[in-house]
Short mmCIF file of C-alpha atoms in Angstrom, two decimals:
data_model
loop_
_atom_site.label_atom_id
_atom_site.label_comp_id
_atom_site.label_asym_id
_atom_site.label_seq_id
_atom_site.Cartn_x
_atom_site.Cartn_y
_atom_site.Cartn_z
CA MET A 1332 104.85 118.49 106.57
CA ILE A 1333 102.69 118.18 102.91
CA ILE A 1334 102.82 116.29 100.27
CA GLU A 1335 100.93 117.81 97.40
CA ASN A 1336 100.81 116.12 93.96
CA ARG A 1337 102.07 119.80 91.50
CA TYR A 1338 104.05 122.08 91.49
CA ARG A 1339 104.69 124.87 90.19
CA LYS A 1340 107.08 125.68 87.00
CA ALA A 1341 108.96 127.89 89.53
CA ASP A 1342 109.63 124.95 91.41
CA ILE A 1343 111.86 123.00 88.94
CA PRO A 1344 115.95 124.46 89.77
CA ARG A 1345 114.88 123.18 93.44
CA LEU A 1346 113.94 119.98 92.44
CA PHE A 1347 117.26 119.84 90.03
CA ALA A 1348 118.48 120.73 92.71
CA ILE A 1349 117.84 117.95 94.89
CA ASN A 1350 117.94 115.57 92.34
CA GLU A 1351 122.15 116.48 92.02
CA ILE A 1352 122.36 116.22 95.56
CA CYS A 1353 120.65 112.70 95.86
CA PHE A 1354 122.09 111.20 92.76
CA ALA A 1355 125.59 111.93 92.14
CA GLY A 1356 127.18 111.41 89.54
CA GLU A 1357 125.57 109.50 86.79
CA GLN A 1358 122.02 108.72 88.22
CA CYS A 1359 121.65 112.04 88.09
CA PRO A 1360 120.82 112.67 84.45
CA PRO A 1361 121.01 115.99 82.04
CA GLU A 1362 118.40 119.60 83.60
CA GLN A 1363 117.18 119.01 80.17
CA ILE A 1364 115.36 115.02 80.20
CA PHE A 1365 114.86 115.95 83.95
CA THR A 1366 112.67 118.99 83.07
CA ASP A 1367 111.45 116.97 81.08
CA MET A 1368 110.29 114.01 82.63
CA LEU A 1369 108.63 116.21 84.80
CA MET A 1370 106.41 117.42 82.13
CA THR A 1371 105.58 114.03 81.53
CA SER A 1372 104.78 111.69 84.72
CA ASP A 1373 102.54 112.60 87.86
CA VAL A 1374 104.33 114.73 90.64
CA TRP A 1375 104.46 114.96 94.54
CA ILE A 1376 106.30 117.59 96.09
CA ALA A 1377 107.03 117.75 99.86
CA ARG A 1378 107.08 120.60 101.00
CA VAL A 1379 108.16 121.38 105.58
CA SER A 1380 106.48 124.35 105.24
CA PHE A 1381 104.49 127.27 103.31
CA ASN A 1382 106.87 128.69 101.88
CA PRO A 1383 106.84 127.65 98.57
CA SER A 1384 110.09 129.33 97.77
CA VAL A 1385 112.35 127.62 100.22
CA SER A 1386 110.54 124.08 102.15
CA ILE A 1387 110.39 121.36 99.32
CA CYS A 1388 112.33 119.19 101.27
CA GLY A 1389 111.81 116.14 98.21
CA PHE A 1390 109.75 114.90 95.42
CA ILE A 1391 108.16 111.93 93.36
CA ILE A 1392 108.29 111.18 89.42
CA VAL A 1393 106.41 108.55 88.62
CA LYS A 1394 105.75 108.56 84.85
CA PRO A 1395 102.40 106.97 83.56
CA ASP A 1396 102.04 103.56 81.63
CA SER A 1397 100.33 100.79 81.67
CA ILE A 1398 102.20 100.16 84.81
CA PRO A 1399 103.36 103.10 86.01
CA TYR A 1400 106.94 103.87 86.38
CA LEU A 1401 108.47 105.63 89.54
CA TRP A 1402 111.51 107.33 88.02
CA SER A 1403 112.60 109.22 91.24
CA LEU A 1404 112.10 109.37 94.81
CA ALA A 1405 114.38 112.22 96.48
CA VAL A 1406 114.08 113.28 99.87
CA LEU A 1407 117.08 115.20 100.75
CA PRO A 1408 120.18 113.76 103.24
CA ALA A 1409 118.89 116.76 106.18
CA HIS A 1410 115.38 116.06 105.91
CA ARG A 1411 115.84 112.20 105.55
CA ASP A 1412 114.15 109.56 108.54
CA GLN A 1413 111.24 111.69 109.04
CA LYS A 1414 109.03 109.38 106.87
CA ILE A 1415 108.92 112.20 104.06
CA GLY A 1416 109.67 109.08 101.40
CA THR A 1417 107.46 107.35 102.56
CA ASP A 1418 104.78 109.14 102.35
CA LEU A 1419 105.40 109.97 99.21
CA LEU A 1420 105.45 107.16 98.39
CA ALA A 1421 102.07 106.40 99.95
CA ALA A 1422 100.70 109.39 98.36
CA ALA A 1423 102.01 107.40 94.83
CA GLU A 1424 100.12 104.17 95.41
CA LYS A 1425 96.77 105.76 96.68
CA HIS A 1426 96.49 108.16 93.15
CA TYR A 1427 97.67 105.12 91.31
CA ALA A 1428 95.19 102.68 93.18
CA SER A 1429 92.17 105.10 93.26
CA LYS A 1430 92.40 104.89 89.36
CA ASP A 1431 92.56 101.00 89.70
CA TYR A 1432 96.12 100.42 88.09
CA ALA A 1433 97.34 96.85 89.22
CA GLU A 1434 101.19 97.47 90.14
CA ILE A 1435 104.05 99.85 90.27
CA SER A 1436 107.16 99.46 89.71
CA LEU A 1437 111.10 100.92 89.25
CA HIS A 1438 114.62 99.31 89.44
CA VAL A 1439 117.01 100.11 91.69
CA HIS A 1440 120.52 100.21 91.78
CA SER A 1441 122.00 96.64 93.27
CA GLU A 1442 124.37 97.95 95.18
CA ASN A 1443 122.14 100.44 96.81
CA TRP A 1444 120.77 98.55 99.45
CA LYS A 1445 119.17 100.69 101.71
CA ALA A 1446 116.79 101.52 98.77
CA GLN A 1447 116.83 98.22 98.74
CA ARG A 1448 115.29 98.01 102.02
CA PHE A 1449 113.68 100.93 101.57
CA TYR A 1450 111.50 99.88 98.90
CA LEU A 1451 110.83 96.09 100.64
CA ALA A 1452 109.18 97.29 103.70
CA ARG A 1453 106.67 99.11 101.40
CA GLY A 1454 106.02 95.64 100.24
CA TYR A 1455 107.49 95.76 96.83
CA ARG A 1456 109.11 92.75 95.03
CA MET A 1457 111.81 91.70 92.98
CA PHE A 1458 110.46 91.27 89.85
CA GLY A 1459 113.75 91.29 87.32
CA ILE A 1460 117.56 92.52 86.89
CA ASP A 1461 117.87 94.24 84.43
CA TYR A 1462 121.99 94.09 82.70
CA GLU A 1463 122.67 97.16 81.21
CA TRP A 1464 120.03 99.48 83.57
CA TYR A 1465 123.10 101.53 84.59
CA THR A 1466 126.06 102.26 83.25
CA ASP A 1467 127.90 100.60 86.61
CA GLY A 1468 125.99 98.23 88.03
CA LEU A 1469 122.66 95.86 87.64
CA GLY A 1470 119.19 97.37 88.00
CA LEU A 1471 117.07 95.82 90.07
CA ARG A 1472 113.71 95.47 88.69
CA MET A 1473 111.10 95.86 92.16
CA VAL A 1474 107.02 95.67 91.88
CA LYS A 1475 103.97 95.83 93.99
CA ARG A 1476 100.93 94.79 93.78
CA LEU A 1477 98.07 97.73 94.32
CA ASN A 1478 95.35 96.46 94.33
CA GLY A 1479 94.22 92.71 95.81
#
């Protein structure tokens, strides 16, 4: 598996398709919003081979702000439980830690127990609740210290 901190314009339809598969329903933004987020964020992609046209199996999108915000982490179901999400997350955290950011944050749906366990196991802690983050439930804000 290969983790890259770049994507090509030709990758955007594949990235959006992965997003649709992983975040069906209201958690999946329209294609234009997704594309705009790609263009204004740092993106790492996971490839299962060197064939760029079919090999993307996951990605992470982080909005670089004063506190980097993990906007989306998605891995295709057929490639889960292979540490791809862990590797993508580690690549983003390493990048921001090297730039002396103190922490990174994200939101997770209050009913998404698997995602909560994933982030807790990787050092994230509950920071607060946003009652209107999701239209169908609470958004739990999680934060991880990167330096110190």
